[in-house]
Coordinates of C-alpha atoms and ligand atoms in Angstrom, one line a residue:
X12 CA 0.0 0.1 0.0
X13 CA 1.3 3.3 -1.1
X14 CA 0.7 5.0 2.2
X15 CA 2.6 2.6 4.3
X16 CA 4.8 4.2 6.8
X17 CA 8.1 3.1 5.2
X18 CA 7.3 4.7 1.8
X19 CA 5.9 7.9 3.0
X20 CA 7.1 10.9 1.3
X21 CA 9.8 13.1 3.1
X22 CA 8.4 16.3 4.3
X23 CA 7.8 18.9 1.8
X24 CA 6.8 22.6 1.8
X25 CA 4.0 23.1 -0.6
X26 CA 3.1 26.9 -0.6
X27 CA -0.4 27.7 -1.1
X28 CA 0.9 29.9 -3.9
X29 CA 4.0 30.4 -5.3
X30 CA 4.5 33.4 -7.9
X31 CA 8.3 33.2 -8.4
X32 CA 8.4 30.4 -10.8
X33 CA 5.9 32.3 -13.2
X34 CA 8.0 35.5 -12.8
X35 CA 11.5 33.7 -13.4
X36 CA 10.4 32.4 -16.8
X37 CA 9.5 36.0 -17.9
X38 CA 12.0 38.0 -15.9
X39 CA 14.0 39.4 -18.9
X40 CA 10.7 40.6 -20.6
X41 CA 9.4 41.9 -17.6
X42 CA 12.6 43.6 -16.8
X43 CA 13.0 45.0 -20.0
X44 CA 9.2 46.5 -20.2
X45 CA 9.8 48.0 -16.9
X46 CA 13.1 49.7 -18.1
X47 CA 11.1 51.1 -21.0
X48 CA 8.6 52.7 -18.8
X49 CA 11.7 54.5 -16.9
X50 CA 13.0 55.5 -20.4
X51 CA 9.8 57.5 -20.9
X52 CA 8.9 58.3 -17.3
X53 CA 5.1 58.1 -18.4
X54 CA 4.2 56.5 -15.0
X55 CA 0.3 57.1 -15.1
X56 CA -2.1 56.1 -18.0
X57 CA 1.0 55.8 -20.4
X58 CA 1.0 54.3 -23.8
X59 CA 1.2 50.6 -22.2
X60 CA -2.0 51.2 -20.6
X61 CA -3.7 52.1 -23.7
X62 CA -2.2 48.9 -25.3
X63 CA -3.3 46.7 -22.5
X64 CA -7.0 48.1 -22.9
X65 CA -6.9 47.1 -26.5
X66 CA -5.4 43.6 -26.0
X67 CA -7.8 43.0 -23.1
X68 CA -10.9 44.1 -25.0
X69 CA -9.8 41.9 -28.0
X70 CA -9.0 38.8 -25.7
X71 CA -12.4 39.0 -24.0
X72 CA -14.2 40.0 -27.3
X73 CA -15.6 43.3 -25.7
X74 CA -15.9 46.6 -27.5
X75 CA -14.4 48.3 -24.7
X76 CA -11.8 48.1 -21.9
X77 CA -11.2 50.7 -19.4
X78 CA -8.2 50.1 -16.9
X79 CA -8.7 51.2 -13.5
X80 CA -6.6 51.0 -10.4
X81 CA -7.9 47.7 -8.9
X82 CA -10.8 45.1 -9.0
X83 CA -12.6 47.1 -6.3
X84 CA -12.6 50.2 -8.4
X85 CA -13.5 48.3 -11.2
X86 CA -16.6 47.1 -9.6
X87 CA -17.8 50.4 -8.1
X88 CA -17.1 52.5 -11.4
X89 CA -18.8 50.1 -13.5
X90 CA -21.8 49.9 -11.0
X91 CA -22.2 53.8 -11.5
X92 CA -21.6 53.3 -15.2
X93 CA -24.5 50.9 -15.3
X94 CA -26.8 53.3 -13.7
X95 CA -26.5 52.3 -9.7
X96 CA -25.9 54.9 -7.3
X97 CA -27.3 56.4 -3.9
X98 CA -30.5 54.8 -2.5
X99 CA -30.5 51.9 -5.3
X100 CA -30.2 48.2 -4.3
X101 CA -28.0 45.5 -6.0
X102 CA -28.3 41.8 -5.5
X103 CA -25.3 39.8 -5.0
X104 CA -23.7 36.6 -3.4
X105 CA -22.8 36.5 0.2
X106 CA -20.0 34.0 -0.5
X107 CA -17.3 36.5 -2.2
X108 CA -14.6 38.7 -1.3
X109 CA -15.6 41.6 0.6
X110 CA -14.8 43.9 -2.2
X111 CA -18.0 43.0 -4.4
X112 CA -20.5 44.2 -1.5
X113 CA -18.3 46.9 -0.3
X114 CA -18.1 48.4 -3.7
X115 CA -22.1 48.6 -3.7
X116 CA -22.0 50.1 -0.3
X117 CA -19.2 52.8 -1.5
X118 CA -21.5 54.4 -4.0
X119 CA -24.3 54.9 -1.5
X120 CA -26.1 51.6 -2.7
X121 CA -27.5 48.8 -0.6
X122 CA -26.5 45.1 -1.1
X123 CA -29.2 42.7 -1.0
X124 CA -27.8 39.1 -0.6
X125 CA -29.3 36.0 -2.2
X126 CA -27.9 32.5 -1.5
X127 CA -25.6 30.3 -3.7
X128 CA -25.9 27.3 -5.6
X129 CA -24.6 24.0 -3.4
X130 CA -22.9 22.6 -6.4
X131 CA -21.0 25.8 -7.9
X132 CA -20.8 27.9 -4.8
X133 CA -22.2 30.7 -7.3
X134 CA -25.0 32.9 -7.0
X135 CA -28.3 30.9 -7.3
X136 CA -30.7 32.1 -10.0
X137 CA -33.4 30.4 -8.1
X138 CA -32.7 32.2 -4.8
X139 CA -32.5 35.5 -7.0
X140 CA -35.8 34.9 -8.4
X141 CA -37.6 33.9 -5.0
X142 CA -36.2 37.3 -3.7
X143 CA -37.5 39.2 -6.6
X144 CA -40.9 37.5 -6.5
X145 CA -41.4 37.2 -2.9
X146 CA -39.6 40.3 -1.3
X147 CA -40.0 42.8 -4.1
X148 CA -42.8 44.2 -6.3
X149 CA -42.8 45.4 -9.8
X150 CA -43.1 49.4 -10.0
X151 CA -44.8 50.3 -13.2
X152 CA -43.9 53.9 -12.7
X153 CA -39.9 53.4 -12.3
X154 CA -39.8 50.1 -14.1
X155 CA -37.4 48.8 -11.5
X156 CA -38.4 46.3 -8.8
X157 CA -38.8 47.8 -5.1
X158 CA -37.9 45.8 -2.3
X159 CA -41.0 45.9 -0.3
X160 CA -39.6 45.9 3.2
X161 CA -37.1 49.0 2.6
X162 CA -38.9 50.7 -0.5
X163 CA -35.5 50.6 -2.3
X164 CA -35.4 50.2 -6.0
X165 CA -33.3 47.3 -7.1
X166 CA -31.1 48.3 -10.1
X167 CA -28.9 45.2 -10.7
X168 CA -27.3 41.9 -10.1
X169 CA -23.5 41.2 -9.5
X170 CA -22.8 37.4 -10.0
X171 CA -19.4 36.5 -8.9
X172 CA -17.5 34.1 -11.0
X173 CA -16.2 32.4 -8.0
X174 CA -13.0 30.3 -8.0
X175 CA -12.8 31.0 -11.5
X176 CA -15.9 29.4 -12.6
X177 CA -18.9 31.3 -14.4
X178 CA -22.0 31.9 -12.6
X179 CA -25.2 30.6 -14.3
X180 CA -25.1 33.5 -16.7
X181 CA -28.1 32.2 -19.0
X182 CA -30.5 32.1 -16.1
X183 CA -29.2 35.3 -14.5
X184 CA -29.5 37.2 -17.5
X185 CA -33.0 36.0 -18.4
X186 CA -34.3 37.1 -14.9
X187 CA -32.5 40.4 -15.3
X188 CA -34.2 40.9 -18.6
X189 CA -37.6 39.9 -17.3
X190 CA -37.0 42.3 -14.1
X191 CA -35.2 45.2 -16.0
X192 CA -32.0 44.8 -14.1
X193 CA -28.6 45.1 -15.2
X194 CA -25.7 42.4 -14.8
X195 CA -22.5 43.2 -13.8
X196 CA -20.0 40.5 -13.8
X197 CA -17.5 40.3 -11.0
X198 CA -15.0 38.4 -13.1
X199 CA -12.0 39.2 -10.6
X200 CA -11.1 35.6 -10.2
X201 CA -12.2 34.5 -13.8
X202 CA -10.2 36.2 -16.3
X203 CA -10.3 33.9 -19.3
X204 CA -13.2 31.7 -18.2
X205 CA -16.0 30.8 -20.6
X206 CA -19.7 30.0 -20.6
X207 CA -21.5 28.6 -23.4
X208 CA -24.8 30.5 -24.4
X209 CA -26.9 29.4 -27.4
X210 CA -24.1 27.0 -28.2
X211 CA -21.6 29.6 -28.5
X212 CA -18.7 29.8 -26.0
X213 CA -18.3 33.5 -24.6
X214 CA -15.5 34.7 -22.3
X215 CA -15.9 36.5 -19.2
X216 CA -16.2 40.4 -19.8
X217 CA -18.9 39.7 -22.4
X218 CA -21.4 38.0 -20.4
X219 CA -23.4 41.0 -18.8
X220 CA -23.9 44.7 -19.4
X221 CA -20.3 45.2 -17.9
X222 CA -17.5 43.1 -16.0
X223 CA -14.8 43.9 -13.5
X224 CA -11.6 42.2 -13.5
X225 CA -8.8 42.4 -11.1
X226 CA -5.1 42.1 -11.6
X227 CA -4.2 41.4 -8.0
X228 CA -1.0 39.2 -8.2
X229 CA -2.9 36.1 -7.0
X230 CA -5.5 36.3 -9.9
X231 CA -5.5 34.3 -13.3
X232 CA -3.6 37.2 -14.8
X233 CA -1.8 38.9 -11.9
X234 CA 0.5 42.0 -12.1
X235 CA 2.9 43.3 -9.7
X236 CA 0.8 45.3 -7.5
X237 CA -2.9 46.4 -7.9
X238 CA -4.9 47.2 -10.9
X239 CA -8.1 46.3 -12.6
X240 CA -10.2 46.6 -15.7
X241 CA -13.8 47.1 -16.6
X242 CA -15.1 45.7 -20.1
X243 CA -18.4 46.5 -21.7
X244 CA -20.0 46.6 -25.0
X245 CA -22.1 49.6 -24.1
X246 CA -20.8 52.8 -25.5
X247 CA -22.6 55.0 -22.8
X248 CA -21.2 52.7 -19.9
X249 CA -17.7 53.0 -21.3
X250 CA -18.0 56.7 -21.5
X251 CA -18.9 57.2 -17.8
X252 CA -16.4 54.8 -16.5
X253 CA -13.5 56.7 -18.5
X254 CA -14.8 60.0 -16.7
X255 CA -15.1 58.7 -13.5
X256 CA -11.7 56.9 -13.2
X257 CA -10.0 60.4 -13.5
X258 CA -11.9 62.2 -11.1
X259 CA -15.0 62.8 -13.2
X260 CA -13.4 64.9 -15.7
X261 CA -14.2 64.4 -19.3
X262 CA -11.4 66.8 -20.2
X263 CA -8.7 68.0 -18.1
X264 CA -10.0 70.2 -15.2
X265 CA -13.5 70.1 -16.2
X266 CA -15.2 68.3 -13.3
X267 CA -18.8 67.0 -14.1
X268 CA -19.1 64.1 -11.6
X269 CA -17.8 63.3 -8.2
X270 CA -15.2 60.6 -9.5
X271 CA -11.9 58.7 -8.3
X272 CA -8.3 58.8 -8.6
X273 CA -8.4 55.4 -10.3
X274 CA -5.8 55.4 -12.9
X275 CA -3.7 52.4 -13.8
X276 CA 0.1 52.8 -13.3
X277 CA 2.0 52.5 -16.6
X278 CA 4.3 49.9 -14.8
X279 CA 1.4 47.4 -14.0
X280 CA 0.1 47.6 -17.7
X281 CA 3.9 47.1 -18.8
X282 CA 4.1 44.1 -16.7
X283 CA 0.6 42.7 -17.7
X284 CA 1.4 43.0 -21.4
X285 CA 4.3 40.7 -21.0
X286 CA 1.9 38.3 -19.2
X287 CA -1.1 38.5 -21.4
X288 CA 0.2 36.4 -24.2
X289 CA 0.8 33.5 -22.0
X290 CA -2.6 33.4 -20.1
X291 CA -4.1 30.6 -22.3
X292 CA -1.1 28.4 -21.6
X293 CA -1.5 29.2 -17.8
X294 CA -5.3 28.4 -17.8
X295 CA -4.7 25.1 -19.5
X296 CA -2.0 24.3 -16.9
X297 CA -4.6 25.3 -14.2
X298 CA -7.2 22.9 -15.7
X299 CA -4.5 19.9 -16.1
X300 CA -3.5 20.5 -12.4
X301 CA -7.0 20.5 -11.4
X302 CA -7.9 17.2 -13.2
X303 CA -4.6 15.7 -11.7
X304 CA -5.8 16.7 -8.1
X305 CA -9.3 15.1 -8.9
X306 CA -7.7 12.0 -10.2
X307 CA -5.2 11.5 -7.2
X308 CA -7.9 12.3 -4.7
X309 CA -10.2 9.5 -6.2
X310 CA -7.2 7.0 -6.3
X311 CA -6.3 7.6 -2.7
X312 CA -9.9 7.6 -1.7
X313 CA -10.3 4.3 -3.4
X314 CA -7.3 2.8 -1.6
X315 CA -8.4 4.1 2.0
X316 CA -11.9 3.6 1.6
X317 CA -12.8 7.2 2.1
X318 CA -16.3 8.4 0.3
X319 CA -15.5 10.9 -2.4
X320 CA -17.9 12.7 -4.6
X321 CA -17.8 15.4 -6.9
X322 CA -20.0 18.5 -5.9
X323 CA -22.4 17.8 -8.9
X324 CA -23.1 14.4 -7.4
X325 CA -24.5 15.8 -4.2
X326 CA -27.9 17.4 -3.7
X327 CA -26.5 19.1 -0.3
X328 CA -23.7 21.6 -0.1
X329 CA -21.4 19.6 2.4
X330 CA -20.5 16.4 3.9
X331 CA -22.3 15.5 7.1
X332 CA -19.8 13.0 8.5
X333 CA -16.0 12.9 9.1
X334 CA -14.9 10.6 6.4
X335 CA -15.9 12.3 3.2
X336 CA -14.5 14.5 0.8
X337 CA -16.1 16.7 -1.9
X338 CA -14.1 17.7 -5.1
X339 CA -15.2 20.7 -7.2
X340 CA -16.9 20.1 -10.4
X341 CA -16.9 21.7 -13.5
X342 CA -20.7 23.0 -14.7
X343 CA -21.5 21.7 -18.0
X344 CA -21.7 25.0 -20.2
X345 CA -18.5 26.5 -18.4
X346 CA -14.9 26.6 -18.8
X347 CA -13.6 26.5 -15.1
X348 CA -10.3 28.2 -14.8
X349 CA -9.5 27.0 -11.4
X350 CA -8.2 30.4 -9.9
X351 CA -8.4 28.2 -6.8
X352 CA -9.0 24.4 -6.3
X353 CA -11.5 24.0 -3.4
X354 CA -12.4 20.7 -1.6
X355 CA -15.1 20.3 1.1
X356 CA -14.5 18.4 4.2
X357 CA -16.4 18.1 7.5
X358 CA -13.6 19.0 9.9
X359 CA -12.1 21.5 7.7
X360 CA -10.2 23.6 10.4
X361 CA -8.6 20.4 11.8
X362 CA -7.4 19.4 8.3
X363 CA -5.9 22.9 7.8
X364 CA -4.1 22.7 11.2
X365 CA -2.9 19.0 10.3
X366 CA -1.9 20.2 6.8
X367 CA -0.1 23.2 8.1
X368 CA 2.1 21.0 10.3
X369 CA 3.1 18.8 7.2
X370 CA 4.2 22.0 5.3
X371 CA 1.2 22.2 3.0
X372 CA -0.4 25.8 2.7
X373 CA -4.2 26.2 2.4
X374 CA -6.6 29.2 2.2
X375 CA -10.4 29.4 2.9
X376 CA -12.6 31.4 0.4
X377 CA -14.3 32.3 2.6
X378 CA -14.5 31.6 6.4
X379 CA -17.6 33.7 7.1
X380 CA -20.4 34.6 4.4
X381 CA -20.6 38.5 4.0
X382 CA -24.0 38.9 5.7
X383 CA -22.4 37.8 8.8
X384 CA -19.6 40.2 8.9
X385 CA -19.8 43.0 11.2
X386 CA -19.4 45.6 8.7
X387 CA -22.9 44.6 7.2
X388 CA -24.5 44.5 10.5
X389 CA -26.6 47.5 9.5
X390 CA -28.2 45.3 6.8
X391 CA -30.0 43.3 9.3
X392 CA -29.2 39.8 8.4
X393 CA -29.0 36.9 10.8
X394 CA -27.3 33.5 11.1
X395 CA -29.5 31.1 9.2
X396 CA -30.7 33.7 6.5
X397 CA -28.4 32.1 3.8
X398 CA -28.2 28.6 5.0
X399 CA -26.3 27.2 2.1
X400 CA -23.5 30.0 2.0
X401 CA -23.1 29.5 5.9
X402 CA -22.6 25.6 5.5
X403 CA -20.3 26.2 2.7
X404 CA -18.1 28.6 4.7
X405 CA -17.5 25.9 7.5
X406 CA -16.5 23.2 5.0
X407 CA -14.7 24.7 2.1
X408 CA -10.7 24.8 1.7
X409 CA -8.5 25.8 -1.1
X410 CA -5.5 23.4 -2.0
X411 CA -2.1 24.7 -3.3
X412 CA -2.8 25.8 -6.9
X413 CA -0.9 27.8 -9.5
X414 CA 0.4 27.0 -13.1
X415 CA 3.7 25.8 -12.2
X416 CA 2.8 23.4 -9.1
X417 CA 4.5 20.1 -9.8
X418 CA 3.1 16.5 -9.8
X419 CA 5.3 15.7 -6.9
X420 CA 3.8 18.6 -4.9
X421 CA 0.4 17.6 -5.6
X422 CA 0.9 14.2 -4.8
X423 CA 2.2 15.2 -1.5
X424 CA -0.9 17.3 -0.6
X425 CA -3.3 14.6 -1.7
X426 CA -1.4 12.1 0.5
X427 CA -1.6 14.5 3.4
X428 CA -5.3 15.3 3.0
X429 CA -6.2 11.6 2.7
X430 CA -4.0 10.8 5.6
X431 CA -5.8 13.2 7.8
X432 CA -9.4 12.0 6.5
X433 CA -8.5 8.2 7.0
X434 CA -7.4 9.1 10.9
X435 CA -10.8 10.7 11.4
Ligands
PLP24 C1 -9.9 40.2 -5.8 C2 -11.3 40.3 -5.7 C3 -11.9 41.4 -6.0 C4 -11.0 42.6 -5.6 O1 -10.1 43.1 -6.5 P1 -8.7 44.0 -6.0 O2 -8.1 44.1 -7.2 O3 -8.3 43.4 -4.9 O4 -9.4 45.3 -5.4 C5 -13.1 41.4 -5.9 N1 -13.9 40.5 -6.1 C6 -13.6 39.3 -6.1 C7 -14.5 38.3 -6.1 C8 -12.2 39.1 -6.0 O5 -11.8 37.9 -5.8

């Protein structure tokens, strides 16, 4: 048996994320591109920024790409571009990074959370529809649904493509059309992911009225610091976003709106331009690593007699007993990009401690759903309001994942996870 004591692998360190091997391969190109920025000293919104916008638009298939200073800014600026503002409501998932709802809050709008789908962990179209039908009413004068309890008009939906997998955009877009809502993709974790509608594969960035991307270093396409991008096919949305990112000034010193200092640094664009041509190769590697993890987990589970399921094989979000492992699954019409590879186990925190002791890095996306975070107390949610999200937060765990992770590292991770589960 391969887990017999005598043949256990020696202790290894497997970091949760290692950005160095990816950088080393491109080092000379990146150094050169950065040098060129210093040659010009065009540090903000320089020519490479314009080039990056053009190439991102082309990659996604969007008419416009507007660079900004972060993914968080991309969301809040795009929200305003889509017509959301003070006193409006925006529907989103409670299982996301805080930035999604924080962006809503920061423009004076109010987040309304709807629960997630137990298989994909993405915003559930059924929950959104239930919220609109039962907690809102159609208002024929404004054209927007109004939340009955607060009288707040709902303007849009922000689906989050969590972990690198698209939300159920077909269903969400149908609901949005029927209720006169915009759809803004939070694509921060899903640059390059695809979703098939009407038999045609569409990239993130083109699956709603607008989309927000982040180039934070750990994302699919990561820079050397903070920056982000908005994509849209809508000319007027693009125009508003371009004005808002430079202090609300369509031309220099003509301030027409209260905007932001959200310009992209030229250095970020220069680095990202070197990396962008490699994105498909990295996404393919992520998918291969994910498939390898799944295969290894299944092999070990069989040997150790630990029940293992793919998320799509379950009707419940999480295991209810100790020896049990749930693997992530790819929705049928989606090309998952595995920005993170998340398994579900009952004693998640025990497993993390055990893995940590064995040199394996992990992360939890996310330990607490947003509606139960203190910052959103004022919204009045309580534990039990979003049962699927709440359960997910207690069992989900991200394994080490990056395009350069080695087979040896993956084997070690799987071995340590399965040893822990077997001992339960
Ligand atoms: C990273 C992230 C953001 C925020 O992006 P920043 O560039 O860090 O501001 C927003 N939403 C989600 C889902 C993210 O993962």
